[in-house]
Amino acid sequence: MRLTAETYQRIAQSQTRGFVSRGADFLESRFHSFISNRQIERSSLECTIKDSYDFTVENGRPSELLAVRIACAKLCFGSFFLNDIRYVALKEIVNQQLECLVLTDDDPIFSYILKYKADWTMDWFLQKHDYIWTIAASRQVIPQGAPEWLDGMGVIEKLFEVEERSTTLIPELGRRRFFELLERKAYDCLPVEAGEQARVLLTIGQFYDGYNCFNDPLRPRWYGVLNPDDMELTRWQIQKVYTPEQGN
């Protein structure tokens, strides 16, 4: 049988599907409890494997092994960890792996994941939920001109006061830049009519569940809360995450 371009494409697609399935199997076996507790769908794992492989191709270093390693990091620290200034050191490790001619059994990405295991195994949003809720709700009842009223940066500073994750212990001088990164993403995703409180709530969400978590299928708590055609629904869905009886 003559190998046409169409036939070759079908073979390549079949091989890709096989790799994606095996990669998702690996994530499920290695991170079973995490995936179960966060209620992450199998389809989201498969998309993460595929996207991670595409990333290696785009960076001139196609590698199924490296793709799985990057997918592990995404699972633990969020799909957009490369844009999150908390993970500059991890980003540098990924860049070094992209430059390696030969990948060895030594896996510096997984070593990083293990080093900061306490940061991602605990659901810190739930752990700190009562404190978060108190701060978020107070902005609705305290007059904006009052000394006790907190702006967005003030909220983040309060969260830093009780922060326990090693990767988020950013030096005080860098906290403003960190806040502005998260706030800018929230502003980019919500129009003015959504209201300032909704943007602050999205900023808090990213503080705990990763940069751009509301566009991250690996973070189902937030994924899908944004509805650009219905701001009332969007505000309700964001608020629902924070409601003590329904926050999950």
PDB file of C-alpha atoms in Angstrom:
ATOM      1  CA  MET A   1       0.000   0.000   0.000  1.00  0.00           C
ATOM      2  CA  ARG A   2       1.334   3.391  -0.969  1.00  0.00           C
ATOM      3  CA  LEU A   3       1.878   5.720   2.002  1.00  0.00           C
ATOM      4  CA  THR A   4       0.080   8.901   1.037  1.00  0.00           C
ATOM      5  CA  ALA A   5       0.144  12.136   3.001  1.00  0.00           C
ATOM      6  CA  GLU A   6      -3.405  11.441   4.155  1.00  0.00           C
ATOM      7  CA  THR A   7      -2.486   7.955   5.362  1.00  0.00           C
ATOM      8  CA  TYR A   8       0.545   9.297   7.213  1.00  0.00           C
ATOM      9  CA  GLN A   9      -1.622  11.947   8.876  1.00  0.00           C
ATOM     10  CA  ARG A  10      -4.082   9.301  10.092  1.00  0.00           C
ATOM     11  CA  ILE A  11      -1.216   7.237  11.541  1.00  0.00           C
ATOM     12  CA  ALA A  12       0.238  10.304  13.260  1.00  0.00           C
ATOM     13  CA  GLN A  13      -3.163  11.245  14.702  1.00  0.00           C
ATOM     14  CA  SER A  14      -3.649   7.697  15.983  1.00  0.00           C
ATOM     15  CA  GLN A  15      -0.237   7.770  17.641  1.00  0.00           C
ATOM     16  CA  THR A  16      -1.036  11.148  19.210  1.00  0.00           C
ATOM     17  CA  ARG A  17      -4.313   9.849  20.623  1.00  0.00           C
ATOM     18  CA  GLY A  18      -2.479   6.880  22.071  1.00  0.00           C
ATOM     19  CA  PHE A  19       0.126   9.087  23.714  1.00  0.00           C
ATOM     20  CA  VAL A  20      -2.503  11.464  25.110  1.00  0.00           C
ATOM     21  CA  SER A  21      -4.406   8.544  26.623  1.00  0.00           C
ATOM     22  CA  ARG A  22      -1.253   7.040  28.147  1.00  0.00           C
ATOM     23  CA  GLY A  23      -0.231  10.418  29.498  1.00  0.00           C
ATOM     24  CA  ALA A  24      -3.617  10.906  31.154  1.00  0.00           C
ATOM     25  CA  ASP A  25      -3.325   7.406  32.632  1.00  0.00           C
ATOM     26  CA  PHE A  26       0.037   8.396  34.126  1.00  0.00           C
ATOM     27  CA  LEU A  27      -1.402  11.555  35.709  1.00  0.00           C
ATOM     28  CA  GLU A  28      -4.309   9.591  37.161  1.00  0.00           C
ATOM     29  CA  SER A  29      -1.992   6.997  38.686  1.00  0.00           C
ATOM     30  CA  ARG A  30       0.590   9.471  40.015  1.00  0.00           C
ATOM     31  CA  PHE A  31      -1.860  12.105  41.326  1.00  0.00           C
ATOM     32  CA  HIS A  32      -4.975  10.039  42.009  1.00  0.00           C
ATOM     33  CA  SER A  33      -5.984  11.661  45.311  1.00  0.00           C
ATOM     34  CA  PHE A  34      -5.367  15.190  44.071  1.00  0.00           C
ATOM     35  CA  ILE A  35      -7.391  14.650  40.896  1.00  0.00           C
ATOM     36  CA  SER A  36     -10.225  12.994  42.819  1.00  0.00           C
ATOM     37  CA  ASN A  37     -10.380  15.663  45.522  1.00  0.00           C
ATOM     38  CA  ARG A  38     -10.389  18.491  42.985  1.00  0.00           C
ATOM     39  CA  GLN A  39     -12.906  16.663  40.775  1.00  0.00           C
ATOM     40  CA  ILE A  40     -10.777  17.110  37.652  1.00  0.00           C
ATOM     41  CA  GLU A  41     -12.249  15.484  34.553  1.00  0.00           C
ATOM     42  CA  ARG A  42     -10.381  12.933  32.453  1.00  0.00           C
ATOM     43  CA  SER A  43     -10.935  15.115  29.379  1.00  0.00           C
ATOM     44  CA  SER A  44      -9.107  17.982  31.112  1.00  0.00           C
ATOM     45  CA  LEU A  45      -6.120  15.729  31.774  1.00  0.00           C
ATOM     46  CA  GLU A  46      -6.036  14.659  28.136  1.00  0.00           C
ATOM     47  CA  CYS A  47      -6.182  18.277  26.956  1.00  0.00           C
ATOM     48  CA  THR A  48      -3.334  19.136  29.308  1.00  0.00           C
ATOM     49  CA  ILE A  49      -1.162  16.344  27.917  1.00  0.00           C
ATOM     50  CA  LYS A  50      -1.926  17.433  24.337  1.00  0.00           C
ATOM     51  CA  ASP A  51      -1.322  21.127  25.072  1.00  0.00           C
ATOM     52  CA  SER A  52       1.944  20.332  26.836  1.00  0.00           C
ATOM     53  CA  TYR A  53       3.190  18.340  23.862  1.00  0.00           C
ATOM     54  CA  ASP A  54       2.186  21.155  21.495  1.00  0.00           C
ATOM     55  CA  PHE A  55       4.178  23.506  23.733  1.00  0.00           C
ATOM     56  CA  THR A  56       7.324  21.395  23.308  1.00  0.00           C
ATOM     57  CA  VAL A  57       6.810  21.371  19.540  1.00  0.00           C
ATOM     58  CA  GLU A  58       6.349  25.151  19.424  1.00  0.00           C
ATOM     59  CA  ASN A  59       9.584  25.569  21.377  1.00  0.00           C
ATOM     60  CA  GLY A  60      11.575  23.378  19.006  1.00  0.00           C
ATOM     61  CA  ARG A  61      11.979  20.455  21.386  1.00  0.00           C
ATOM     62  CA  PRO A  62       9.207  17.929  20.648  1.00  0.00           C
ATOM     63  CA  SER A  63       9.218  15.350  23.418  1.00  0.00           C
ATOM     64  CA  GLU A  64       6.490  13.170  24.855  1.00  0.00           C
ATOM     65  CA  LEU A  65       8.532  12.685  28.033  1.00  0.00           C
ATOM     66  CA  LEU A  66       9.001  16.398  28.582  1.00  0.00           C
ATOM     67  CA  ALA A  67       5.325  17.007  27.763  1.00  0.00           C
ATOM     68  CA  VAL A  68       4.240  14.659  30.564  1.00  0.00           C
ATOM     69  CA  ARG A  69       6.664  16.326  32.980  1.00  0.00           C
ATOM     70  CA  ILE A  70       5.253  19.759  32.129  1.00  0.00           C
ATOM     71  CA  ALA A  71       1.704  18.409  32.447  1.00  0.00           C
ATOM     72  CA  CYS A  72       2.543  17.267  35.983  1.00  0.00           C
ATOM     73  CA  ALA A  73       3.623  20.821  36.841  1.00  0.00           C
ATOM     74  CA  LYS A  74       0.435  22.242  35.335  1.00  0.00           C
ATOM     75  CA  LEU A  75      -1.675  19.885  37.392  1.00  0.00           C
ATOM     76  CA  CYS A  76       0.014  20.941  40.632  1.00  0.00           C
ATOM     77  CA  PHE A  77       0.525  24.662  40.030  1.00  0.00           C
ATOM     78  CA  GLY A  78      -2.035  25.555  37.363  1.00  0.00           C
ATOM     79  CA  SER A  79      -2.103  25.417  33.577  1.00  0.00           C
ATOM     80  CA  PHE A  80      -0.661  28.932  33.372  1.00  0.00           C
ATOM     81  CA  PHE A  81       2.175  28.551  35.879  1.00  0.00           C
ATOM     82  CA  LEU A  82       4.684  29.789  33.291  1.00  0.00           C
ATOM     83  CA  ASN A  83       2.990  33.213  33.537  1.00  0.00           C
ATOM     84  CA  ASP A  84       2.815  33.200  37.336  1.00  0.00           C
ATOM     85  CA  ILE A  85       5.708  35.037  38.993  1.00  0.00           C
ATOM     86  CA  ARG A  86       5.550  32.662  41.963  1.00  0.00           C
ATOM     87  CA  TYR A  87       7.033  29.972  39.738  1.00  0.00           C
ATOM     88  CA  VAL A  88       9.952  31.775  38.113  1.00  0.00           C
ATOM     89  CA  ALA A  89      12.322  29.049  39.323  1.00  0.00           C
ATOM     90  CA  LEU A  90      10.109  26.325  37.849  1.00  0.00           C
ATOM     91  CA  LYS A  91       9.891  28.204  34.566  1.00  0.00           C
ATOM     92  CA  GLU A  92      13.686  28.294  34.429  1.00  0.00           C
ATOM     93  CA  ILE A  93      13.792  24.530  34.997  1.00  0.00           C
ATOM     94  CA  VAL A  94      11.349  24.023  32.110  1.00  0.00           C
ATOM     95  CA  ASN A  95      13.488  26.237  29.857  1.00  0.00           C
ATOM     96  CA  GLN A  96      16.582  24.222  30.766  1.00  0.00           C
ATOM     97  CA  GLN A  97      14.763  21.003  29.910  1.00  0.00           C
ATOM     98  CA  LEU A  98      13.771  22.455  26.537  1.00  0.00           C
ATOM     99  CA  GLU A  99      17.442  23.077  25.811  1.00  0.00           C
ATOM    100  CA  CYS A 100      18.590  19.561  26.730  1.00  0.00           C
ATOM    101  CA  LEU A 101      19.630  17.451  23.770  1.00  0.00           C
ATOM    102  CA  VAL A 102      18.942  14.282  25.757  1.00  0.00           C
ATOM    103  CA  LEU A 103      16.540  13.983  28.681  1.00  0.00           C
ATOM    104  CA  THR A 104      17.758  11.715  31.448  1.00  0.00           C
ATOM    105  CA  ASP A 105      15.925   9.887  34.214  1.00  0.00           C
ATOM    106  CA  ASP A 106      16.768  12.809  36.463  1.00  0.00           C
ATOM    107  CA  ASP A 107      13.568  14.869  36.516  1.00  0.00           C
ATOM    108  CA  PRO A 108      14.131  18.346  37.983  1.00  0.00           C
ATOM    109  CA  ILE A 109      10.497  19.298  37.331  1.00  0.00           C
ATOM    110  CA  PHE A 110       9.216  16.487  39.521  1.00  0.00           C
ATOM    111  CA  SER A 111      11.893  17.293  42.125  1.00  0.00           C
ATOM    112  CA  TYR A 112      10.418  20.806  42.304  1.00  0.00           C
ATOM    113  CA  ILE A 113       6.915  19.353  42.605  1.00  0.00           C
ATOM    114  CA  LEU A 114       8.007  17.155  45.519  1.00  0.00           C
ATOM    115  CA  LYS A 115       9.882  19.993  47.215  1.00  0.00           C
ATOM    116  CA  TYR A 116       6.714  22.082  47.349  1.00  0.00           C
ATOM    117  CA  LYS A 117       4.278  19.232  47.901  1.00  0.00           C
ATOM    118  CA  ALA A 118       2.610  20.974  50.842  1.00  0.00           C
ATOM    119  CA  ASP A 119       1.750  23.911  48.567  1.00  0.00           C
ATOM    120  CA  TRP A 120      -0.415  21.925  46.160  1.00  0.00           C
ATOM    121  CA  THR A 121      -1.697  18.885  48.051  1.00  0.00           C
ATOM    122  CA  MET A 122      -3.641  21.055  50.502  1.00  0.00           C
ATOM    123  CA  ASP A 123      -6.682  22.924  49.151  1.00  0.00           C
ATOM    124  CA  TRP A 124      -5.675  26.266  50.595  1.00  0.00           C
ATOM    125  CA  PHE A 125      -8.754  28.087  49.328  1.00  0.00           C
ATOM    126  CA  LEU A 126     -10.933  25.795  51.462  1.00  0.00           C
ATOM    127  CA  GLN A 127      -8.427  25.817  54.312  1.00  0.00           C
ATOM    128  CA  LYS A 128      -8.568  29.623  54.540  1.00  0.00           C
ATOM    129  CA  HIS A 129     -12.168  29.965  53.395  1.00  0.00           C
ATOM    130  CA  ASP A 130     -13.629  31.525  56.554  1.00  0.00           C
ATOM    131  CA  TYR A 131     -10.888  34.146  56.652  1.00  0.00           C
ATOM    132  CA  ILE A 132     -11.238  34.871  52.927  1.00  0.00           C
ATOM    133  CA  TRP A 133     -15.006  35.177  53.241  1.00  0.00           C
ATOM    134  CA  THR A 134     -14.721  37.618  56.149  1.00  0.00           C
ATOM    135  CA  ILE A 135     -12.366  39.872  54.202  1.00  0.00           C
ATOM    136  CA  ALA A 136     -14.394  39.719  50.974  1.00  0.00           C
ATOM    137  CA  ALA A 137     -17.704  40.352  52.735  1.00  0.00           C
ATOM    138  CA  SER A 138     -16.339  43.259  54.768  1.00  0.00           C
ATOM    139  CA  ARG A 139     -15.717  45.221  51.573  1.00  0.00           C
ATOM    140  CA  GLN A 140     -19.469  45.171  50.947  1.00  0.00           C
ATOM    141  CA  VAL A 141     -20.526  46.567  54.339  1.00  0.00           C
ATOM    142  CA  ILE A 142     -17.695  48.944  55.296  1.00  0.00           C
ATOM    143  CA  PRO A 143     -17.980  52.390  53.626  1.00  0.00           C
ATOM    144  CA  GLN A 144     -15.245  52.906  51.063  1.00  0.00           C
ATOM    145  CA  GLY A 145     -14.068  56.073  52.779  1.00  0.00           C
ATOM    146  CA  ALA A 146     -13.628  54.369  56.140  1.00  0.00           C
ATOM    147  CA  PRO A 147     -10.085  53.618  57.394  1.00  0.00           C
ATOM    148  CA  GLU A 148     -10.998  49.922  57.737  1.00  0.00           C
ATOM    149  CA  TRP A 149     -12.020  49.561  54.094  1.00  0.00           C
ATOM    150  CA  LEU A 150      -9.523  47.584  52.009  1.00  0.00           C
ATOM    151  CA  ASP A 151      -8.655  48.134  48.373  1.00  0.00           C
ATOM    152  CA  GLY A 152      -7.504  45.188  46.254  1.00  0.00           C
ATOM    153  CA  MET A 153      -3.885  45.420  47.368  1.00  0.00           C
ATOM    154  CA  GLY A 154      -5.020  45.713  50.970  1.00  0.00           C
ATOM    155  CA  VAL A 155      -6.944  42.460  50.591  1.00  0.00           C
ATOM    156  CA  ILE A 156      -3.867  40.676  49.224  1.00  0.00           C
ATOM    157  CA  GLU A 157      -1.734  42.007  52.067  1.00  0.00           C
ATOM    158  CA  LYS A 158      -4.240  40.525  54.527  1.00  0.00           C
ATOM    159  CA  LEU A 159      -3.974  37.172  52.748  1.00  0.00           C
ATOM    160  CA  PHE A 160      -0.179  37.335  52.961  1.00  0.00           C
ATOM    161  CA  GLU A 161      -0.486  37.723  56.737  1.00  0.00           C
ATOM    162  CA  VAL A 162      -1.854  34.166  57.011  1.00  0.00           C
ATOM    163  CA  GLU A 163      -0.038  32.644  54.014  1.00  0.00           C
ATOM    164  CA  GLU A 164       1.668  29.293  54.589  1.00  0.00           C
ATOM    165  CA  ARG A 165       2.711  28.183  51.101  1.00  0.00           C
ATOM    166  CA  SER A 166       6.437  28.437  50.460  1.00  0.00           C
ATOM    167  CA  THR A 167       6.074  29.394  46.788  1.00  0.00           C
ATOM    168  CA  THR A 168       3.827  32.344  47.686  1.00  0.00           C
ATOM    169  CA  LEU A 169       6.089  33.840  50.361  1.00  0.00           C
ATOM    170  CA  ILE A 170       7.045  36.666  48.033  1.00  0.00           C
ATOM    171  CA  PRO A 171       9.292  39.403  49.484  1.00  0.00           C
ATOM    172  CA  GLU A 172       7.285  42.448  50.511  1.00  0.00           C
ATOM    173  CA  LEU A 173       8.790  44.601  47.749  1.00  0.00           C
ATOM    174  CA  GLY A 174       7.518  42.145  45.092  1.00  0.00           C
ATOM    175  CA  ARG A 175       3.971  41.854  46.374  1.00  0.00           C
ATOM    176  CA  ARG A 176       2.699  44.918  44.529  1.00  0.00           C
ATOM    177  CA  ARG A 177       3.939  43.502  41.208  1.00  0.00           C
ATOM    178  CA  PHE A 178       2.347  40.153  42.040  1.00  0.00           C
ATOM    179  CA  PHE A 179      -0.974  41.801  42.898  1.00  0.00           C
ATOM    180  CA  GLU A 180      -0.917  43.868  39.711  1.00  0.00           C
ATOM    181  CA  LEU A 181      -0.335  40.714  37.625  1.00  0.00           C
ATOM    182  CA  LEU A 182      -3.390  39.008  39.106  1.00  0.00           C
ATOM    183  CA  GLU A 183      -5.510  42.144  39.079  1.00  0.00           C
ATOM    184  CA  ARG A 184      -4.691  42.887  35.436  1.00  0.00           C
ATOM    185  CA  LYS A 185      -5.826  39.405  34.405  1.00  0.00           C
ATOM    186  CA  ALA A 186      -9.073  39.876  36.336  1.00  0.00           C
ATOM    187  CA  TYR A 187      -9.625  43.250  34.659  1.00  0.00           C
ATOM    188  CA  ASP A 188      -8.872  41.763  31.241  1.00  0.00           C
ATOM    189  CA  CYS A 189     -11.540  39.101  31.757  1.00  0.00           C
ATOM    190  CA  LEU A 190     -14.298  41.297  33.197  1.00  0.00           C
ATOM    191  CA  PRO A 191     -15.823  44.446  31.690  1.00  0.00           C
ATOM    192  CA  VAL A 192     -16.378  47.547  33.798  1.00  0.00           C
ATOM    193  CA  GLU A 193     -20.044  46.706  34.355  1.00  0.00           C
ATOM    194  CA  ALA A 194     -19.057  43.540  36.226  1.00  0.00           C
ATOM    195  CA  GLY A 195     -18.065  45.717  39.148  1.00  0.00           C
ATOM    196  CA  GLU A 196     -14.938  46.178  41.224  1.00  0.00           C
ATOM    197  CA  GLN A 197     -15.919  43.562  43.815  1.00  0.00           C
ATOM    198  CA  ALA A 198     -16.115  40.799  41.189  1.00  0.00           C
ATOM    199  CA  ARG A 199     -12.604  41.653  39.979  1.00  0.00           C
ATOM    200  CA  VAL A 200     -11.243  41.556  43.539  1.00  0.00           C
ATOM    201  CA  LEU A 201     -12.843  38.134  44.038  1.00  0.00           C
ATOM    202  CA  LEU A 202     -11.179  36.855  40.856  1.00  0.00           C
ATOM    203  CA  THR A 203      -7.866  38.255  42.062  1.00  0.00           C
ATOM    204  CA  ILE A 204      -8.227  36.367  45.347  1.00  0.00           C
ATOM    205  CA  GLY A 205      -9.085  33.225  43.388  1.00  0.00           C
ATOM    206  CA  GLN A 206      -5.830  33.459  41.462  1.00  0.00           C
ATOM    207  CA  PHE A 207      -3.917  33.987  44.710  1.00  0.00           C
ATOM    208  CA  TYR A 208      -5.017  30.527  45.827  1.00  0.00           C
ATOM    209  CA  ASP A 209      -5.666  28.526  42.663  1.00  0.00           C
ATOM    210  CA  GLY A 210      -3.170  29.928  40.176  1.00  0.00           C
ATOM    211  CA  TYR A 211      -2.876  32.642  37.579  1.00  0.00           C
ATOM    212  CA  ASN A 212      -5.859  32.720  35.202  1.00  0.00           C
ATOM    213  CA  CYS A 213      -7.536  29.885  37.155  1.00  0.00           C
ATOM    214  CA  PHE A 214     -10.973  30.829  35.769  1.00  0.00           C
ATOM    215  CA  ASN A 215      -9.764  29.781  32.305  1.00  0.00           C
ATOM    216  CA  ASP A 216      -8.073  26.622  33.598  1.00  0.00           C
ATOM    217  CA  PRO A 217      -9.896  23.273  33.146  1.00  0.00           C
ATOM    218  CA  LEU A 218      -7.599  21.844  35.827  1.00  0.00           C
ATOM    219  CA  ARG A 219      -9.289  24.184  38.319  1.00  0.00           C
ATOM    220  CA  PRO A 220     -12.989  23.225  38.018  1.00  0.00           C
ATOM    221  CA  ARG A 221     -13.889  25.384  41.036  1.00  0.00           C
ATOM    222  CA  TRP A 222     -13.337  28.437  38.826  1.00  0.00           C
ATOM    223  CA  TYR A 223     -13.487  27.111  35.279  1.00  0.00           C
ATOM    224  CA  GLY A 224     -16.626  28.350  33.541  1.00  0.00           C
ATOM    225  CA  VAL A 225     -17.591  31.095  35.999  1.00  0.00           C
ATOM    226  CA  LEU A 226     -17.086  33.743  33.317  1.00  0.00           C
ATOM    227  CA  ASN A 227     -19.972  34.355  30.956  1.00  0.00           C
ATOM    228  CA  PRO A 228     -19.206  37.368  28.750  1.00  0.00           C
ATOM    229  CA  ASP A 229     -22.795  37.534  27.489  1.00  0.00           C
ATOM    230  CA  ASP A 230     -24.364  37.686  30.950  1.00  0.00           C
ATOM    231  CA  MET A 231     -22.638  39.756  33.627  1.00  0.00           C
ATOM    232  CA  GLU A 232     -25.363  39.096  36.178  1.00  0.00           C
ATOM    233  CA  LEU A 233     -24.799  35.360  35.796  1.00  0.00           C
ATOM    234  CA  THR A 234     -21.034  35.865  35.965  1.00  0.00           C
ATOM    235  CA  ARG A 235     -21.273  37.832  39.215  1.00  0.00           C
ATOM    236  CA  TRP A 236     -23.577  35.185  40.681  1.00  0.00           C
ATOM    237  CA  GLN A 237     -21.244  32.345  39.696  1.00  0.00           C
ATOM    238  CA  ILE A 238     -18.221  34.103  41.167  1.00  0.00           C
ATOM    239  CA  GLN A 239     -20.131  34.853  44.365  1.00  0.00           C
ATOM    240  CA  LYS A 240     -21.287  31.224  44.539  1.00  0.00           C
ATOM    241  CA  VAL A 241     -17.675  30.045  44.851  1.00  0.00           C
ATOM    242  CA  TYR A 242     -17.307  32.193  47.944  1.00  0.00           C
ATOM    243  CA  THR A 243     -20.660  31.451  49.577  1.00  0.00           C
ATOM    244  CA  PRO A 244     -19.863  29.414  52.713  1.00  0.00           C
ATOM    245  CA  GLU A 245     -22.683  26.938  52.112  1.00  0.00           C
ATOM    246  CA  GLN A 246     -21.653  26.380  48.496  1.00  0.00           C
ATOM    247  CA  GLY A 247     -17.901  27.153  48.264  1.00  0.00           C
ATOM    248  CA  ASN A 248     -16.102  24.011  47.115  1.00  0.00           C
TER     249      ASN A 248
END
